[in-house]
Amino acid sequence: MKRIGVFTSGGDAPGMNACIRAVVRAGIYYGLEVIGIGHGYQGMINGEFIPLQARSVSNILQRGGTILKTARSEEFMTKEGRAKAAKNLKEQGIEALVAIGGDGTFRGAIALYEEHGIPSVGIPATIDNDLYGTDYTIGYDTAVNTALESIDKIRDTADAHDRLFYVEVMGRTSGFIAVEAGIGGGAEYIAIPEEQTDYEEIKNVLKGFRKDKTSSIIIVAEGDEEGGAFKIARKVKELYGFDYRVVVLGHIQRGGSPSARDRILASKLGVAAVEALISGKFNVMVGEVKGEIKLTPLKETFRRRKELDPYLLKIAKILSI
Ligand code: F6P
């Protein structure tokens, strides 16, 4: 193999740049040419190909976002779009891809292989941490810390006013950010898509509020089956009369300089992805499980559900009394 492509796709995640750097430098170290592809799958269709050298990725390790840009491409969802992307990749002499992103990115990589024979190795990068086959995804640790910083600030004003706040964090189908930011921020209740929201329990934890607690914070994952923080807050008010404020943290969780953990994970997985490619291991995701590099078939990473740690769920309840 002589030439590989690297791209980021889907929602950006802090650490994507550190990962691009690792892929480029490992590729060059092992004698490959590395072509960066701008705007993910959309850039394959539009022909955004940028040859990258070791120095092209200088001074990006610590930056949020992605120098290659990212997109959620509608056109790539069509057979015609994928055919155009594959034709362009072949014209560029790109023999394999390193796909940095989440489940949507990996679905695209599988389609490119099944329809056009272009193989990929996936690297898990999404703040949601919702991929099977890796303990953590790139960007998750930074997102939790960003959410925590905000929760701490909200706690100050909640405490000053004796108020109840609902803080909505990201997590389209999973509660990973909510659970860790909730425990780290001392949440009174954490609403997540994996569990039915329990209004009786919310009532019980809020008993302490006003009596001997001066503030209460309920963390809601955006993908909660009840439909988000505003809906839960309104329902609790209807049921039990608690007045409230809602803060939706939104995309600030996706930005910012990556944490040490995210930079190191991104660096490890970037090198591991290139090593997987040169040893002929395709259509797998490189992940880290209990400190070891692990390869998981791309399909399994989103077909199998990564479970939340039951111990964390248990202590969140114990600590909220
Ligand atoms: O996949 C990461 C994520 O940030 C989710 O938590 C969120 O639901 C989604 O992306 C938002 O996507 P967009 O930026 O396209 O609105």
CSV table of C-alpha atoms and ligand atoms in Angstrom, one decimal:
chain,number,residue,atom,x,y,z
A,1,MET,CA,0.0,0.0,0.0
A,2,LYS,CA,1.3,3.4,-0.9
A,3,ARG,CA,-1.3,6.1,-0.4
A,4,ILE,CA,-4.0,6.5,2.3
A,5,GLY,CA,-6.7,9.1,2.9
A,6,VAL,CA,-7.7,10.5,6.3
A,7,PHE,CA,-10.9,12.4,7.1
A,8,THR,CA,-13.1,13.5,9.9
A,9,SER,CA,-16.9,13.2,9.7
A,10,GLY,CA,-20.1,13.8,11.7
A,11,GLY,CA,-20.0,16.0,14.8
A,12,ASP,CA,-16.6,17.3,15.7
A,13,ALA,CA,-15.0,16.2,18.9
A,14,PRO,CA,-12.0,17.7,20.8
A,15,GLY,CA,-9.0,15.6,20.0
A,16,MET,CA,-9.8,15.1,16.3
A,17,ASN,CA,-6.8,17.3,15.4
A,18,ALA,CA,-4.5,15.4,17.7
A,19,CYS,CA,-5.7,12.3,15.9
A,20,ILE,CA,-5.2,13.7,12.4
A,21,ARG,CA,-1.6,14.6,13.4
A,22,ALA,CA,-1.0,11.1,14.7
A,23,VAL,CA,-2.4,9.4,11.5
A,24,VAL,CA,-0.3,11.7,9.3
A,25,ARG,CA,2.9,11.3,11.2
A,26,ALA,CA,2.5,7.5,11.7
A,27,GLY,CA,1.7,7.2,8.0
A,28,ILE,CA,4.8,9.0,7.0
A,29,TYR,CA,6.9,7.2,9.5
A,30,TYR,CA,5.8,3.9,8.0
A,31,GLY,CA,6.5,5.1,4.4
A,32,LEU,CA,3.0,6.0,3.2
A,33,GLU,CA,1.7,9.1,1.5
A,34,VAL,CA,-1.2,10.6,3.4
A,35,ILE,CA,-3.9,12.6,1.7
A,36,GLY,CA,-6.3,14.7,3.9
A,37,ILE,CA,-9.9,14.9,2.7
A,38,GLY,CA,-11.8,18.1,3.6
A,39,HIS,CA,-15.4,18.1,4.9
A,40,GLY,CA,-15.6,14.3,5.3
A,41,TYR,CA,-17.7,12.4,2.8
A,42,GLN,CA,-18.9,15.6,1.2
A,43,GLY,CA,-15.3,16.5,0.4
A,44,MET,CA,-14.7,13.1,-1.3
A,45,ILE,CA,-17.6,14.0,-3.6
A,46,ASN,CA,-16.4,17.5,-4.2
A,47,GLY,CA,-12.8,16.6,-4.6
A,48,GLU,CA,-11.2,18.2,-1.6
A,49,PHE,CA,-7.9,16.3,-1.5
A,50,ILE,CA,-4.9,17.8,0.3
A,51,PRO,CA,-1.5,16.0,0.5
A,52,LEU,CA,-0.2,16.2,4.0
A,53,GLN,CA,3.3,16.3,5.3
A,54,ALA,CA,4.7,15.9,8.9
A,55,ARG,CA,4.8,19.7,9.2
A,56,SER,CA,1.3,20.2,7.8
A,57,VAL,CA,0.1,19.0,11.2
A,58,SER,CA,2.4,21.1,13.4
A,59,ASN,CA,0.8,23.0,16.2
A,60,ILE,CA,-2.7,21.4,16.0
A,61,LEU,CA,-2.4,18.9,18.8
A,62,GLN,CA,-4.0,21.3,21.3
A,63,ARG,CA,-6.7,22.8,19.1
A,64,GLY,CA,-10.4,21.9,19.2
A,65,GLY,CA,-12.4,21.4,16.0
A,66,THR,CA,-10.8,19.7,13.0
A,67,ILE,CA,-8.4,21.3,10.5
A,68,LEU,CA,-9.9,18.9,7.9
A,69,LYS,CA,-13.4,20.3,8.6
A,70,THR,CA,-16.3,18.0,9.0
A,71,ALA,CA,-19.9,17.6,7.6
A,72,ARG,CA,-23.0,15.4,7.7
A,73,SER,CA,-23.3,14.8,4.0
A,74,GLU,CA,-26.8,14.2,2.6
A,75,GLU,CA,-25.4,13.5,-0.8
A,76,PHE,CA,-23.2,10.7,0.4
A,77,MET,CA,-26.4,9.0,1.7
A,78,THR,CA,-27.3,8.3,-1.9
A,79,LYS,CA,-25.8,5.6,-4.1
A,80,GLU,CA,-24.9,8.1,-6.7
A,81,GLY,CA,-23.1,10.3,-4.2
A,82,ARG,CA,-21.1,7.3,-2.9
A,83,ALA,CA,-20.2,6.3,-6.5
A,84,LYS,CA,-18.9,9.8,-7.1
A,85,ALA,CA,-16.8,9.7,-3.9
A,86,ALA,CA,-15.4,6.3,-4.8
A,87,LYS,CA,-14.5,7.4,-8.3
A,88,ASN,CA,-12.6,10.5,-7.0
A,89,LEU,CA,-10.8,8.4,-4.3
A,90,LYS,CA,-9.7,5.9,-7.0
A,91,GLU,CA,-8.5,8.7,-9.3
A,92,GLN,CA,-6.4,10.1,-6.4
A,93,GLY,CA,-4.8,6.6,-6.0
A,94,ILE,CA,-6.1,6.4,-2.4
A,95,GLU,CA,-6.1,2.7,-1.5
A,96,ALA,CA,-7.5,2.8,2.0
A,97,LEU,CA,-9.0,5.3,4.4
A,98,VAL,CA,-8.7,6.3,8.1
A,99,ALA,CA,-12.2,7.4,9.1
A,100,ILE,CA,-12.3,9.5,12.3
A,101,GLY,CA,-15.8,9.9,13.7
A,102,GLY,CA,-18.8,8.2,15.2
A,103,ASP,CA,-21.4,5.6,14.0
A,104,GLY,CA,-22.6,7.6,11.0
A,105,THR,CA,-19.0,7.8,9.8
A,106,PHE,CA,-18.5,4.1,10.2
A,107,ARG,CA,-21.8,3.3,8.4
A,108,GLY,CA,-20.4,5.4,5.5
A,109,ALA,CA,-17.1,3.5,5.5
A,110,ILE,CA,-18.9,0.1,5.4
A,111,ALA,CA,-21.0,1.3,2.4
A,112,LEU,CA,-17.8,2.4,0.5
A,113,TYR,CA,-16.3,-1.0,1.1
A,114,GLU,CA,-19.4,-3.0,0.2
A,115,GLU,CA,-20.2,-1.0,-2.9
A,116,HIS,CA,-16.8,0.0,-4.2
A,117,GLY,CA,-14.2,-2.2,-2.4
A,118,ILE,CA,-12.5,0.8,-0.6
A,119,PRO,CA,-11.3,-0.4,2.8
A,120,SER,CA,-11.2,1.6,6.0
A,121,VAL,CA,-10.0,1.6,9.6
A,122,GLY,CA,-12.2,3.6,11.9
A,123,ILE,CA,-11.1,5.7,14.9
A,124,PRO,CA,-13.9,6.5,17.5
A,125,ALA,CA,-14.2,10.3,17.9
A,126,THR,CA,-17.5,11.6,19.3
A,127,ILE,CA,-18.3,13.4,22.5
A,128,ASP,CA,-21.2,10.9,23.1
A,129,ASN,CA,-18.9,7.9,23.9
A,130,ASP,CA,-21.6,5.7,22.5
A,131,LEU,CA,-19.5,3.2,20.5
A,132,TYR,CA,-18.9,-0.4,21.4
A,133,GLY,CA,-15.3,-1.6,21.4
A,134,THR,CA,-13.6,1.2,23.2
A,135,ASP,CA,-13.8,2.3,26.8
A,136,TYR,CA,-13.7,5.9,25.7
A,137,THR,CA,-14.1,7.8,22.5
A,138,ILE,CA,-12.0,10.8,21.6
A,139,GLY,CA,-13.6,14.0,22.8
A,140,TYR,CA,-15.7,12.5,25.6
A,141,ASP,CA,-13.3,13.4,28.4
A,142,THR,CA,-13.0,17.0,27.3
A,143,ALA,CA,-16.8,17.3,26.9
A,144,VAL,CA,-17.5,16.0,30.4
A,145,ASN,CA,-15.0,18.5,31.8
A,146,THR,CA,-16.5,21.3,29.8
A,147,ALA,CA,-20.0,20.4,31.1
A,148,LEU,CA,-18.6,20.2,34.6
A,149,GLU,CA,-17.1,23.7,34.5
A,150,SER,CA,-20.6,25.0,33.5
A,151,ILE,CA,-22.4,23.0,36.1
A,152,ASP,CA,-20.1,24.3,38.8
A,153,LYS,CA,-20.9,27.9,37.7
A,154,ILE,CA,-24.6,27.1,37.7
A,155,ARG,CA,-24.3,25.6,41.2
A,156,ASP,CA,-23.0,29.0,42.4
A,157,THR,CA,-26.0,30.9,41.1
A,158,ALA,CA,-28.4,28.1,42.1
A,159,ASP,CA,-27.0,28.2,45.7
A,160,ALA,CA,-27.2,32.0,45.8
A,161,HIS,CA,-30.9,32.0,44.9
A,162,ASP,CA,-31.9,28.7,46.5
A,163,ARG,CA,-32.9,27.5,43.1
A,164,LEU,CA,-33.6,24.3,41.2
A,165,PHE,CA,-31.8,24.1,37.9
A,166,TYR,CA,-32.2,21.6,35.1
A,167,VAL,CA,-29.0,21.3,32.9
A,168,GLU,CA,-29.3,19.6,29.6
A,169,VAL,CA,-26.2,18.0,28.3
A,170,MET,CA,-25.5,16.3,24.9
A,171,GLY,CA,-26.0,12.6,24.3
A,172,ARG,CA,-28.4,11.8,21.4
A,173,THR,CA,-28.9,8.2,22.4
A,174,SER,CA,-26.8,7.7,25.5
A,175,GLY,CA,-26.3,9.0,29.0
A,176,PHE,CA,-22.5,8.8,29.3
A,177,ILE,CA,-21.9,12.6,29.5
A,178,ALA,CA,-24.9,13.0,31.8
A,179,VAL,CA,-23.8,10.3,34.3
A,180,GLU,CA,-20.2,11.5,34.6
A,181,ALA,CA,-21.0,15.2,34.6
A,182,GLY,CA,-23.8,14.5,37.0
A,183,ILE,CA,-21.6,12.6,39.5
A,184,GLY,CA,-18.8,15.1,39.1
A,185,GLY,CA,-21.2,18.0,39.6
A,186,GLY,CA,-23.1,16.6,42.5
A,187,ALA,CA,-26.4,16.3,40.7
A,188,GLU,CA,-29.6,15.5,42.6
A,189,TYR,CA,-31.0,13.4,39.7
A,190,ILE,CA,-29.7,12.3,36.3
A,191,ALA,CA,-32.2,11.6,33.5
A,192,ILE,CA,-30.8,9.4,30.7
A,193,PRO,CA,-32.2,7.6,27.7
A,194,GLU,CA,-31.1,4.2,29.1
A,195,GLU,CA,-33.6,4.5,32.0
A,196,GLN,CA,-37.2,5.6,32.4
A,197,THR,CA,-37.4,9.0,34.1
A,198,ASP,CA,-38.8,8.4,37.6
A,199,TYR,CA,-40.9,11.3,38.7
A,200,GLU,CA,-41.5,9.7,42.2
A,201,GLU,CA,-37.8,9.6,42.7
A,202,ILE,CA,-37.4,13.2,41.5
A,203,LYS,CA,-40.0,14.2,44.1
A,204,ASN,CA,-38.1,12.3,46.8
A,205,VAL,CA,-34.8,13.9,46.0
A,206,LEU,CA,-36.3,17.3,45.8
A,207,LYS,CA,-37.8,16.9,49.3
A,208,GLY,CA,-34.5,18.0,50.7
A,209,PHE,CA,-34.5,21.1,48.5
A,210,ARG,CA,-36.0,24.1,50.3
A,211,LYS,CA,-35.8,22.1,53.6
A,212,ASP,CA,-32.1,21.8,54.2
A,213,LYS,CA,-30.6,22.0,50.6
A,214,THR,CA,-30.0,25.4,49.2
A,215,SER,CA,-29.7,24.3,45.6
A,216,SER,CA,-30.6,21.4,43.4
A,217,ILE,CA,-29.4,20.4,40.0
A,218,ILE,CA,-31.0,17.8,37.7
A,219,ILE,CA,-28.9,16.7,34.7
A,220,VAL,CA,-30.8,15.7,31.6
A,221,ALA,CA,-29.3,14.0,28.6
A,222,GLU,CA,-30.8,15.5,25.5
A,223,GLY,CA,-31.8,12.1,24.2
A,224,ASP,CA,-33.8,11.3,27.3
A,225,GLU,CA,-37.1,9.5,26.4
A,226,GLU,CA,-39.1,12.2,28.1
A,227,GLY,CA,-37.9,14.7,25.5
A,228,GLY,CA,-35.3,17.0,27.2
A,229,ALA,CA,-34.8,19.3,30.1
A,230,PHE,CA,-37.7,21.8,29.4
A,231,LYS,CA,-40.3,19.0,29.2
A,232,ILE,CA,-39.1,17.3,32.4
A,233,ALA,CA,-39.0,20.6,34.2
A,234,ARG,CA,-42.5,21.6,33.2
A,235,LYS,CA,-43.8,18.2,34.2
A,236,VAL,CA,-42.2,18.3,37.6
A,237,LYS,CA,-43.6,21.8,38.1
A,238,GLU,CA,-47.1,20.5,37.2
A,239,LEU,CA,-46.9,17.5,39.4
A,240,TYR,CA,-45.1,19.0,42.5
A,241,GLY,CA,-44.9,22.8,42.0
A,242,PHE,CA,-41.2,23.3,41.9
A,243,ASP,CA,-40.2,26.5,40.2
A,244,TYR,CA,-37.1,26.1,38.0
A,245,ARG,CA,-34.5,27.5,35.5
A,246,VAL,CA,-33.3,25.5,32.5
A,247,VAL,CA,-29.8,25.7,30.9
A,248,VAL,CA,-29.1,23.8,27.7
A,249,LEU,CA,-25.3,23.5,27.4
A,250,GLY,CA,-25.4,22.5,23.7
A,251,HIS,CA,-22.4,22.9,21.4
A,252,ILE,CA,-20.0,24.4,23.9
A,253,GLN,CA,-19.5,20.7,24.9
A,254,ARG,CA,-18.0,20.1,21.4
A,255,GLY,CA,-15.4,22.9,21.4
A,256,GLY,CA,-12.3,23.8,23.3
A,257,SER,CA,-8.8,22.5,23.7
A,258,PRO,CA,-8.7,18.7,24.3
A,259,SER,CA,-7.9,17.3,27.7
A,260,ALA,CA,-4.6,15.4,28.3
A,261,ARG,CA,-6.6,12.1,28.2
A,262,ASP,CA,-8.2,13.0,24.9
A,263,ARG,CA,-4.8,14.0,23.3
A,264,ILE,CA,-3.2,10.8,24.5
A,265,LEU,CA,-6.0,8.6,23.4
A,266,ALA,CA,-6.1,10.3,20.0
A,267,SER,CA,-2.4,9.9,19.6
A,268,LYS,CA,-2.5,6.2,20.5
A,269,LEU,CA,-5.5,5.4,18.2
A,270,GLY,CA,-4.1,7.4,15.3
A,271,VAL,CA,-0.9,5.3,15.3
A,272,ALA,CA,-2.8,2.1,15.9
A,273,ALA,CA,-5.1,2.8,12.9
A,274,VAL,CA,-2.1,3.2,10.6
A,275,GLU,CA,-0.5,0.0,12.0
A,276,ALA,CA,-3.8,-1.9,11.5
A,277,LEU,CA,-3.9,-0.7,7.8
A,278,ILE,CA,-0.4,-1.7,7.0
A,279,SER,CA,-0.9,-5.1,8.5
A,280,GLY,CA,-3.9,-5.6,6.3
A,281,LYS,CA,-6.6,-5.3,9.0
A,282,PHE,CA,-9.5,-3.5,7.3
A,283,ASN,CA,-13.1,-2.6,8.2
A,284,VAL,CA,-12.3,-2.5,11.9
A,285,MET,CA,-12.4,0.2,14.5
A,286,VAL,CA,-9.3,0.7,16.7
A,287,GLY,CA,-10.3,1.2,20.3
A,288,GLU,CA,-8.8,1.1,23.8
A,289,VAL,CA,-10.2,-1.4,26.3
A,290,LYS,CA,-8.6,-1.6,29.7
A,291,GLY,CA,-5.5,0.1,28.4
A,292,GLU,CA,-5.0,-2.3,25.5
A,293,ILE,CA,-5.5,-1.5,21.8
A,294,LYS,CA,-8.4,-3.6,20.5
A,295,LEU,CA,-9.8,-4.1,17.0
A,296,THR,CA,-13.6,-4.4,16.6
A,297,PRO,CA,-15.4,-5.0,13.3
A,298,LEU,CA,-17.0,-1.6,12.3
A,299,LYS,CA,-20.5,-3.1,12.2
A,300,GLU,CA,-20.3,-4.3,15.8
A,301,THR,CA,-19.3,-0.8,17.1
A,302,PHE,CA,-22.9,0.5,16.6
A,303,ARG,CA,-24.9,-2.7,16.5
A,304,ARG,CA,-23.8,-3.7,20.0
A,305,ARG,CA,-24.8,-1.4,22.8
A,306,LYS,CA,-22.1,-0.1,25.1
A,307,GLU,CA,-23.5,-0.3,28.6
A,308,LEU,CA,-23.3,2.5,31.2
A,309,ASP,CA,-21.3,1.4,34.3
A,310,PRO,CA,-24.0,0.2,36.8
A,311,TYR,CA,-21.8,1.2,39.7
A,312,LEU,CA,-21.8,4.8,38.6
A,313,LEU,CA,-25.6,4.7,38.3
A,314,LYS,CA,-25.7,3.3,41.8
A,315,ILE,CA,-23.5,5.8,43.4
A,316,ALA,CA,-25.2,8.7,41.7
A,317,LYS,CA,-28.4,7.7,43.7
A,318,ILE,CA,-26.5,7.2,47.0
A,319,LEU,CA,-24.8,10.5,46.8
A,320,SER,CA,-27.9,12.6,45.9
A,321,ILE,CA,-29.6,12.2,49.3
B,1,F6P,O1,-22.8,13.2,17.9
B,1,F6P,C1,-22.4,14.2,18.8
B,1,F6P,C2,-23.5,15.2,19.0
B,1,F6P,O2,-22.9,16.3,19.6
B,1,F6P,C3,-24.7,14.7,19.8
B,1,F6P,O3,-24.5,14.7,21.2
B,1,F6P,C4,-25.8,15.7,19.4
B,1,F6P,O4,-27.0,15.1,19.5
B,1,F6P,C5,-25.4,15.9,17.9
B,1,F6P,O5,-24.0,15.6,17.8
B,1,F6P,C6,-25.7,17.3,17.4
B,1,F6P,O6,-25.4,17.3,16.1
B,1,F6P,P1,-25.4,18.7,15.2
B,1,F6P,O7,-24.2,19.5,15.6
B,1,F6P,O8,-25.3,18.2,13.8
B,1,F6P,O9,-26.6,19.4,15.5
